[in-house]
Amino acid sequence: MTLARHGATSRGGVNRQALSAEDIEARRTMIGWARGIGCSAFGDALGNFFIRLEGSRPELAPVLTGSHLDSQPTGGKFDGVYGVLAGFEVLQAIRDSGLVPVRSVEVVSWMNEEGSRFAPGMMGSAGFAGARTLTEILSVRDAGQQSVAEALAELARALPDLPSRPLRTPVHSYIEAHIEQAPVLEARRLPIGIVTGIQGKRTFRATVTGEESHAGTTPHRRRRDALLSATGMVQALEKLCFDPQDITRFTVGMFRVEPNAPSVIPAKVVFSIDIRHESSQRLIELGDAVLPLCSAHAGPCDVRVEELSTAMSLEFPESIRSDIEKAAARLGLGHMRLLSAAGHDARYLNDHCETGMIFIPCLKGVSHHESESATAADLAAGARVLAEVVWARANDLP
Ligand code: HGY
Ligand code: MN
Ligand code: MN
């Protein structure tokens, strides 16, 4: 609730864009908390933020947990933040126990998981794991044309004494706690989800170019109306992605018209395309059809389609899934295995170290919405399972 004040919206949600003033203030709050329990805090070249509890053998690869502090524009209080704070609770519990783990334990907040200010999302985790280069990330600009590099420079000015660490440092294992963002656990009245994997996702940006002209004097035959062409493309894509089993997920969430004036024929439309499917084969087929379909519906306009992210379906290793399952059983907490339909930073850590995720239910499965909520009992249950798994792995000797 304290962190939710950073970017609080009037309807009880959160708007805390990546590297915004609100994001910086949330980090400042956590630095204070970290130092309060004798832990250190540091960043890296991509604006990822870490809190470290030193183990008895600090030279060993640490166990990492966490998620993200940035939110969607009409986001909730729990998406991402829960994983960061559950991780912080683990550090506090270790401190309070007076025990010292062999491996250090770190809590991370990945930069720009949501991808709403800077597209694509998951920049911090992808860059940390080497799936994206620093150069390509730093050059991405937001709608106001500010680059990630410029936003990171503002972060550095705001938190000048935060030491920085290299990217791709060794990690023993990464466990992320997150709300499910779907209604399965709640419907089954189970507090714990053992996440088996993450469905695939391909995102694109389409730029449709026409020509601005006078709404009253330009005859239809002379128009190059970017909005009409763009809406034709969206309708065609919707038909392409429709499936009776309702497994495919197709979303156009961002649709920017320029010059966006009532009496000017739209000269340009930029829109996002987000396609997800648990079958990588189907995702490849659908994603490969995007450009031809947009071109076929361009009419008198031009269209450019850039693929921003390509991520196939993945499975987390059975070793960490069974650790989570055993911890839930030990704690007497109902649990089930399920696939994540939402994307998470754990996707990129999965290529860097042994990785797994713990889900807890959220109210009606609603997320990316200001009404997002979770119960204290479920939040605590997830943190306890996380603590069990993190503690065991932090004492797993090489
Ligand atoms: O889009 C996603 O799946 C993530 O919640 N940003
Ligand atoms: Mn999230
Ligand atoms: Mn999200």
Short mmCIF file of C-alpha atoms and ligand atoms in Angstrom, two decimals:
data_model
loop_
_atom_site.label_atom_id
_atom_site.label_comp_id
_atom_site.label_asym_id
_atom_site.label_seq_id
_atom_site.Cartn_x
_atom_site.Cartn_y
_atom_site.Cartn_z
CA MET A 1 0.00 0.00 0.00
CA THR A 2 2.93 2.35 0.71
CA LEU A 3 4.48 1.68 -2.69
CA ALA A 4 1.06 2.10 -4.32
CA ARG A 5 1.19 5.76 -3.29
CA HIS A 6 3.91 6.27 -5.90
CA GLY A 7 1.74 6.81 -8.98
CA ALA A 8 -1.61 6.35 -7.22
CA THR A 9 -4.60 7.05 -9.50
CA SER A 10 -7.91 8.57 -8.38
CA ARG A 11 -9.66 5.20 -8.92
CA GLY A 12 -7.46 3.20 -6.55
CA GLY A 13 -4.99 1.97 -9.14
CA VAL A 14 -1.43 2.82 -10.06
CA ASN A 15 0.22 4.54 -13.02
CA ARG A 16 3.95 4.10 -12.44
CA GLN A 17 5.64 4.18 -15.83
CA ALA A 18 9.14 2.75 -16.25
CA LEU A 19 11.86 5.22 -15.14
CA SER A 20 9.25 7.87 -14.36
CA ALA A 21 9.43 10.13 -11.30
CA GLU A 22 6.96 7.77 -9.61
CA ASP A 23 9.16 4.75 -10.40
CA ILE A 24 12.21 6.58 -9.04
CA GLU A 25 10.39 7.45 -5.82
CA ALA A 26 9.27 3.83 -5.37
CA ARG A 27 12.91 2.79 -5.66
CA ARG A 28 13.94 5.44 -3.16
CA THR A 29 11.39 4.06 -0.70
CA MET A 30 12.77 0.54 -1.15
CA ILE A 31 16.37 1.72 -0.72
CA GLY A 32 15.32 3.11 2.65
CA TRP A 33 13.70 -0.18 3.59
CA ALA A 34 16.74 -2.14 2.41
CA ARG A 35 19.15 -0.11 4.49
CA GLY A 36 16.75 -0.43 7.42
CA ILE A 37 17.39 -4.20 7.52
CA GLY A 38 21.11 -3.92 6.86
CA CYS A 39 20.95 -4.86 3.19
CA SER A 40 22.69 -3.09 0.30
CA ALA A 41 21.03 -1.73 -2.84
CA PHE A 42 22.47 -1.26 -6.31
CA GLY A 43 21.55 -0.84 -9.94
CA ASP A 44 23.00 -1.69 -13.34
CA ALA A 45 23.40 -0.10 -16.79
CA LEU A 46 19.75 -0.85 -17.64
CA GLY A 47 18.16 0.57 -14.52
CA ASN A 48 17.44 -2.82 -12.94
CA PHE A 49 17.33 -2.41 -9.16
CA PHE A 50 18.68 -4.98 -6.68
CA ILE A 51 18.61 -5.39 -2.90
CA ARG A 52 21.20 -7.84 -1.50
CA LEU A 53 21.36 -9.80 1.75
CA GLU A 54 24.95 -11.05 2.01
CA GLY A 55 25.46 -14.79 2.58
CA SER A 56 28.31 -16.43 4.47
CA ARG A 57 29.99 -17.16 1.13
CA PRO A 58 29.45 -13.99 -0.89
CA GLU A 59 31.59 -15.25 -3.76
CA LEU A 60 28.95 -17.88 -4.65
CA ALA A 61 26.22 -17.13 -7.18
CA PRO A 62 23.21 -15.67 -5.31
CA VAL A 63 19.61 -16.81 -5.31
CA LEU A 64 17.55 -14.12 -7.01
CA THR A 65 13.86 -13.33 -6.55
CA GLY A 66 11.71 -10.33 -7.48
CA SER A 67 9.60 -8.97 -10.34
CA HIS A 68 8.90 -5.37 -11.46
CA LEU A 69 7.76 -2.04 -9.97
CA ASP A 70 6.59 -0.39 -13.18
CA SER A 71 2.88 -0.59 -14.05
CA GLN A 72 0.42 -0.20 -16.88
CA PRO A 73 -1.22 3.27 -17.13
CA THR A 74 -4.40 1.98 -15.41
CA GLY A 75 -2.59 -0.75 -13.50
CA GLY A 76 -3.24 -2.28 -10.11
CA LYS A 77 -1.33 -2.38 -6.82
CA PHE A 78 -0.15 -5.99 -7.14
CA ASP A 79 1.07 -6.79 -10.70
CA GLY A 80 4.85 -6.94 -10.32
CA VAL A 81 5.00 -5.21 -6.96
CA TYR A 82 3.83 -8.35 -5.20
CA GLY A 83 6.86 -10.29 -6.41
CA VAL A 84 9.25 -7.54 -5.33
CA LEU A 85 7.68 -7.19 -1.89
CA ALA A 86 7.30 -10.95 -1.34
CA GLY A 87 11.02 -11.14 -2.04
CA PHE A 88 11.68 -8.34 0.40
CA GLU A 89 9.59 -10.15 3.02
CA VAL A 90 11.91 -13.14 2.57
CA LEU A 91 14.93 -10.94 3.31
CA GLN A 92 13.21 -9.56 6.42
CA ALA A 93 12.28 -13.06 7.61
CA ILE A 94 15.89 -14.23 7.15
CA ARG A 95 17.15 -11.19 9.05
CA ASP A 96 14.60 -11.71 11.86
CA SER A 97 15.59 -15.39 12.13
CA GLY A 98 19.20 -14.43 12.88
CA LEU A 99 20.26 -17.11 10.38
CA VAL A 100 22.75 -16.42 7.59
CA PRO A 101 22.31 -18.25 4.26
CA VAL A 102 25.40 -19.60 2.52
CA ARG A 103 24.51 -17.95 -0.78
CA SER A 104 23.52 -14.31 -0.85
CA VAL A 105 19.85 -13.63 -1.57
CA GLU A 106 18.91 -10.74 -3.86
CA VAL A 107 15.58 -9.11 -4.67
CA VAL A 108 15.34 -7.48 -8.09
CA SER A 109 12.97 -5.03 -9.71
CA TRP A 110 13.42 -5.36 -13.48
CA MET A 111 13.29 -2.18 -15.56
CA ASN A 112 10.28 -1.72 -17.83
CA GLU A 113 8.57 -5.10 -17.64
CA GLU A 114 5.25 -3.68 -18.81
CA GLY A 115 6.41 -2.10 -22.05
CA SER A 116 3.79 0.66 -21.98
CA ARG A 117 6.14 3.67 -21.99
CA PHE A 118 8.97 2.00 -23.91
CA ALA A 119 8.14 -0.92 -26.22
CA PRO A 120 8.80 -3.79 -26.06
CA GLY A 121 8.47 -4.72 -22.40
CA MET A 122 10.81 -6.82 -20.27
CA MET A 123 13.76 -4.68 -21.36
CA GLY A 124 15.62 -4.95 -18.04
CA SER A 125 15.42 -8.72 -17.74
CA ALA A 126 16.05 -9.33 -21.45
CA GLY A 127 19.08 -7.02 -21.35
CA PHE A 128 20.38 -8.56 -18.11
CA ALA A 129 20.16 -12.06 -19.62
CA GLY A 130 21.69 -10.98 -22.92
CA ALA A 131 18.57 -11.53 -25.05
CA ARG A 132 18.67 -7.87 -26.10
CA THR A 133 21.70 -5.60 -26.51
CA LEU A 134 22.28 -2.47 -24.45
CA THR A 135 22.46 -0.42 -27.64
CA GLU A 136 19.07 -1.46 -28.98
CA ILE A 137 17.44 -0.89 -25.58
CA LEU A 138 19.01 2.51 -24.89
CA SER A 139 17.87 3.91 -28.24
CA VAL A 140 14.15 3.12 -27.82
CA ARG A 141 12.07 6.29 -27.48
CA ASP A 142 8.72 6.89 -25.75
CA ALA A 143 5.75 8.71 -27.29
CA GLY A 144 7.33 12.02 -26.20
CA GLN A 145 10.55 11.02 -28.01
CA GLN A 146 12.58 10.64 -24.78
CA SER A 147 15.02 7.72 -25.08
CA VAL A 148 15.68 5.00 -22.50
CA ALA A 149 19.24 6.37 -22.27
CA GLU A 150 17.95 9.84 -21.34
CA ALA A 151 15.51 8.37 -18.82
CA LEU A 152 18.32 6.32 -17.26
CA ALA A 153 20.43 9.47 -16.97
CA GLU A 154 17.58 11.06 -15.00
CA LEU A 155 17.48 7.98 -12.75
CA ALA A 156 21.23 8.26 -12.12
CA ARG A 157 20.86 11.94 -11.21
CA ALA A 158 18.01 11.14 -8.84
CA LEU A 159 19.82 8.27 -7.10
CA PRO A 160 23.49 9.30 -7.45
CA ASP A 161 24.87 7.06 -4.69
CA LEU A 162 23.37 3.81 -5.97
CA PRO A 163 26.36 1.65 -7.00
CA SER A 164 26.09 -0.09 -10.38
CA ARG A 165 26.89 -3.70 -11.19
CA PRO A 166 27.61 -5.41 -14.53
CA LEU A 167 24.89 -7.19 -16.49
CA ARG A 168 24.71 -10.99 -16.80
CA THR A 169 26.22 -11.69 -13.39
CA PRO A 170 25.96 -15.35 -12.35
CA VAL A 171 22.70 -16.36 -10.64
CA HIS A 172 22.12 -19.70 -8.92
CA SER A 173 18.36 -19.65 -9.48
CA TYR A 174 15.55 -17.17 -9.96
CA ILE A 175 12.09 -17.55 -8.44
CA GLU A 176 9.38 -14.96 -9.17
CA ALA A 177 6.14 -14.65 -7.22
CA HIS A 178 3.26 -13.01 -9.11
CA ILE A 179 -0.52 -12.72 -9.04
CA GLU A 180 -2.05 -15.10 -11.59
CA GLN A 181 -3.83 -12.37 -13.57
CA ALA A 182 -6.45 -14.99 -14.54
CA PRO A 183 -9.29 -16.63 -12.56
CA VAL A 184 -8.19 -20.30 -12.34
CA LEU A 185 -6.73 -20.42 -8.80
CA GLU A 186 -9.57 -18.33 -7.38
CA ALA A 187 -12.18 -20.59 -9.03
CA ARG A 188 -10.43 -23.66 -7.62
CA ARG A 189 -9.96 -21.96 -4.21
CA LEU A 190 -6.24 -22.75 -4.27
CA PRO A 191 -3.74 -20.24 -2.84
CA ILE A 192 -0.68 -21.50 -4.75
CA GLY A 193 0.01 -22.00 -8.47
CA ILE A 194 3.15 -23.83 -9.60
CA VAL A 195 3.79 -22.18 -12.94
CA THR A 196 4.70 -24.79 -15.57
CA GLY A 197 5.72 -22.25 -18.21
CA ILE A 198 4.76 -19.13 -20.17
CA GLN A 199 2.79 -19.04 -23.43
CA GLY A 200 4.45 -17.57 -26.50
CA LYS A 201 3.99 -13.94 -27.55
CA ARG A 202 4.88 -11.94 -30.68
CA THR A 203 4.47 -8.15 -30.67
CA PHE A 204 4.61 -5.79 -33.64
CA ARG A 205 4.30 -2.09 -34.41
CA ALA A 206 2.47 -1.17 -37.62
CA THR A 207 2.97 2.29 -39.16
CA VAL A 208 0.38 3.24 -41.81
CA THR A 209 1.25 6.32 -43.87
CA GLY A 210 -1.32 8.26 -45.90
CA GLU A 211 -1.60 11.99 -46.47
CA GLU A 212 -3.29 14.70 -44.46
CA SER A 213 -5.84 16.73 -46.37
CA HIS A 214 -8.94 18.87 -45.86
CA ALA A 215 -11.97 16.90 -44.62
CA GLY A 216 -14.39 19.12 -46.56
CA THR A 217 -12.70 19.59 -49.88
CA THR A 218 -10.93 16.29 -50.56
CA PRO A 219 -12.96 13.88 -52.70
CA HIS A 220 -12.84 10.18 -51.76
CA ARG A 221 -10.92 9.25 -54.92
CA ARG A 222 -8.03 11.52 -53.87
CA ARG A 223 -7.84 10.48 -50.26
CA ARG A 224 -4.98 8.49 -48.64
CA ASP A 225 -6.73 8.00 -45.34
CA ALA A 226 -4.35 6.22 -42.91
CA LEU A 227 -7.10 5.60 -40.37
CA LEU A 228 -9.40 3.79 -42.81
CA SER A 229 -6.53 1.57 -43.98
CA ALA A 230 -5.38 0.89 -40.41
CA THR A 231 -8.86 -0.08 -39.19
CA GLY A 232 -9.19 -2.40 -42.21
CA MET A 233 -5.95 -4.08 -41.17
CA VAL A 234 -7.12 -4.46 -37.55
CA GLN A 235 -10.40 -6.06 -38.64
CA ALA A 236 -8.56 -8.45 -40.95
CA LEU A 237 -6.09 -9.39 -38.19
CA GLU A 238 -8.95 -10.00 -35.78
CA LYS A 239 -10.50 -12.42 -38.28
CA LEU A 240 -7.13 -14.12 -38.80
CA CYS A 241 -6.68 -14.65 -35.06
CA PHE A 242 -10.23 -15.71 -34.25
CA ASP A 243 -10.45 -19.37 -33.18
CA PRO A 244 -13.56 -21.23 -31.90
CA GLN A 245 -11.55 -22.75 -29.02
CA ASP A 246 -10.78 -19.17 -27.88
CA ILE A 247 -7.11 -20.00 -27.19
CA THR A 248 -5.48 -17.34 -29.39
CA ARG A 249 -5.02 -13.90 -27.80
CA PHE A 250 -5.03 -10.92 -30.19
CA THR A 251 -4.84 -7.33 -28.91
CA VAL A 252 -4.39 -3.89 -30.44
CA GLY A 253 -3.87 -1.82 -27.30
CA MET A 254 -2.19 1.28 -28.70
CA PHE A 255 -3.62 3.16 -31.72
CA ARG A 256 -2.12 6.60 -32.40
CA VAL A 257 -3.61 8.84 -35.11
CA GLU A 258 -1.69 11.83 -36.51
CA PRO A 259 -2.39 14.72 -36.66
CA ASN A 260 -5.49 13.53 -34.73
CA ALA A 261 -7.61 16.56 -35.70
CA PRO A 262 -11.32 16.24 -36.51
CA SER A 263 -11.19 18.05 -39.88
CA VAL A 264 -7.94 16.59 -41.18
CA ILE A 265 -7.77 13.30 -43.05
CA PRO A 266 -5.39 11.14 -40.94
CA ALA A 267 -1.90 11.16 -42.41
CA LYS A 268 -0.44 8.47 -40.17
CA VAL A 269 -1.55 5.73 -37.78
CA VAL A 270 0.82 3.79 -35.53
CA PHE A 271 -0.70 0.78 -33.79
CA SER A 272 0.50 -2.13 -31.64
CA ILE A 273 -0.18 -5.83 -32.33
CA ASP A 274 0.09 -8.37 -29.51
CA ILE A 275 -0.51 -12.04 -30.45
CA ARG A 276 -0.17 -14.90 -27.99
CA HIS A 277 -0.66 -18.64 -28.21
CA GLU A 278 0.49 -21.64 -26.17
CA SER A 279 1.45 -23.45 -29.40
CA SER A 280 4.67 -22.02 -30.81
CA GLN A 281 3.81 -23.51 -34.20
CA ARG A 282 0.49 -21.64 -34.33
CA LEU A 283 2.16 -18.46 -33.07
CA ILE A 284 4.69 -18.68 -35.91
CA GLU A 285 1.89 -19.12 -38.46
CA LEU A 286 -0.15 -16.20 -37.11
CA GLY A 287 2.83 -13.86 -36.69
CA ASP A 288 4.11 -14.61 -40.18
CA ALA A 289 0.71 -13.63 -41.64
CA VAL A 290 0.73 -10.13 -40.08
CA LEU A 291 2.79 -8.28 -42.70
CA PRO A 292 1.11 -9.82 -45.78
CA LEU A 293 -2.33 -9.13 -44.29
CA CYS A 294 -1.50 -5.50 -43.42
CA SER A 295 -0.05 -4.96 -46.89
CA ALA A 296 -3.17 -6.46 -48.50
CA HIS A 297 -5.34 -3.94 -46.62
CA ALA A 298 -3.12 -0.87 -47.13
CA GLY A 299 -5.33 0.52 -49.93
CA PRO A 300 -3.83 3.83 -51.14
CA CYS A 301 -1.53 4.04 -48.06
CA ASP A 302 1.89 2.58 -47.26
CA VAL A 303 2.42 0.25 -44.30
CA ARG A 304 5.55 -0.77 -42.38
CA VAL A 305 5.43 -3.58 -39.80
CA GLU A 306 8.26 -4.02 -37.27
CA GLU A 307 8.38 -7.10 -35.06
CA LEU A 308 9.30 -5.82 -31.59
CA SER A 309 9.50 -9.10 -29.67
CA THR A 310 9.36 -12.78 -30.57
CA ALA A 311 9.01 -15.18 -27.67
CA MET A 312 8.02 -18.82 -28.06
CA SER A 313 6.21 -20.86 -25.42
CA LEU A 314 8.57 -22.04 -22.68
CA GLU A 315 8.61 -24.56 -19.83
CA PHE A 316 10.29 -24.02 -16.46
CA PRO A 317 12.56 -26.88 -15.30
CA GLU A 318 10.91 -29.68 -13.33
CA SER A 319 13.59 -29.31 -10.61
CA ILE A 320 12.29 -25.91 -9.51
CA ARG A 321 8.64 -26.75 -10.15
CA SER A 322 8.89 -29.71 -7.77
CA ASP A 323 10.71 -27.57 -5.18
CA ILE A 324 7.77 -25.15 -5.22
CA GLU A 325 5.28 -28.03 -5.10
CA LYS A 326 7.03 -29.65 -2.13
CA ALA A 327 7.20 -26.34 -0.27
CA ALA A 328 3.47 -25.73 -0.77
CA ALA A 329 2.69 -29.27 0.40
CA ARG A 330 4.97 -28.88 3.46
CA LEU A 331 3.12 -25.71 4.38
CA GLY A 332 -0.25 -27.44 3.87
CA LEU A 333 -1.23 -25.00 1.12
CA GLY A 334 -3.54 -26.10 -1.71
CA HIS A 335 -1.78 -25.91 -5.04
CA MET A 336 -1.95 -26.83 -8.71
CA ARG A 337 0.22 -26.56 -11.79
CA LEU A 338 -0.76 -24.12 -14.47
CA LEU A 339 0.61 -22.31 -17.52
CA SER A 340 1.06 -18.54 -17.40
CA ALA A 341 -0.97 -16.76 -20.08
CA ALA A 342 0.68 -13.47 -19.05
CA GLY A 343 4.28 -12.62 -19.85
CA HIS A 344 6.90 -12.27 -17.11
CA ASP A 345 10.58 -11.39 -16.65
CA ALA A 346 11.15 -15.01 -15.63
CA ARG A 347 11.02 -15.75 -19.37
CA TYR A 348 14.46 -14.27 -19.86
CA LEU A 349 15.97 -15.57 -16.61
CA ASN A 350 14.99 -19.05 -17.79
CA ASP A 351 17.84 -18.88 -20.31
CA HIS A 352 20.27 -17.63 -17.65
CA CYS A 353 19.69 -19.93 -14.67
CA GLU A 354 17.24 -22.41 -13.13
CA THR A 355 13.99 -20.40 -13.05
CA GLY A 356 10.47 -20.86 -11.68
CA MET A 357 7.36 -18.92 -10.71
CA ILE A 358 4.82 -19.01 -7.91
CA PHE A 359 1.28 -17.70 -8.55
CA ILE A 360 -1.34 -16.59 -6.07
CA PRO A 361 -4.97 -15.82 -6.93
CA CYS A 362 -6.19 -12.28 -7.62
CA LEU A 363 -9.75 -10.98 -7.36
CA LYS A 364 -11.82 -12.35 -10.28
CA GLY A 365 -8.53 -12.88 -12.15
CA VAL A 366 -8.59 -9.18 -13.04
CA SER A 367 -5.29 -7.40 -13.77
CA HIS A 368 -4.00 -4.45 -15.86
CA HIS A 369 -7.00 -2.75 -14.20
CA GLU A 370 -7.23 -0.35 -11.25
CA SER A 371 -9.48 -2.73 -9.31
CA GLU A 372 -6.76 -5.44 -9.20
CA SER A 373 -6.73 -7.01 -5.73
CA ALA A 374 -5.53 -9.99 -3.70
CA THR A 375 -6.23 -11.21 -0.16
CA ALA A 376 -3.73 -10.84 2.69
CA ALA A 377 -3.93 -14.60 3.29
CA ASP A 378 -3.00 -15.43 -0.31
CA LEU A 379 -0.26 -12.78 -0.39
CA ALA A 380 1.25 -14.26 2.77
CA ALA A 381 0.89 -17.86 1.53
CA GLY A 382 2.82 -17.04 -1.63
CA ALA A 383 5.54 -15.28 0.34
CA ARG A 384 5.91 -18.28 2.67
CA VAL A 385 6.31 -20.72 -0.23
CA LEU A 386 8.81 -18.31 -1.78
CA ALA A 387 10.76 -18.15 1.49
CA GLU A 388 10.94 -21.95 1.70
CA VAL A 389 12.25 -22.32 -1.85
CA VAL A 390 14.66 -19.37 -1.65
CA TRP A 391 16.05 -20.48 1.73
CA ALA A 392 16.61 -24.07 0.56
CA ARG A 393 18.37 -22.94 -2.60
CA ALA A 394 20.42 -20.33 -0.75
CA ASN A 395 21.88 -23.23 1.25
CA ASP A 396 22.36 -25.47 -1.75
CA LEU A 397 26.13 -25.81 -1.87
CA PRO A 398 28.09 -26.09 -5.12
O1 HGY B 1 1.74 -8.28 -21.06
C1 HGY B 1 2.03 -9.04 -20.16
O2 HGY B 1 1.78 -10.21 -20.23
C2 HGY B 1 2.70 -8.52 -18.91
O3 HGY B 1 1.76 -8.47 -17.89
N1 HGY B 1 3.27 -7.20 -19.12
MN MN B 2 3.68 -8.40 -14.20
MN MN B 3 1.57 -6.59 -16.27
#
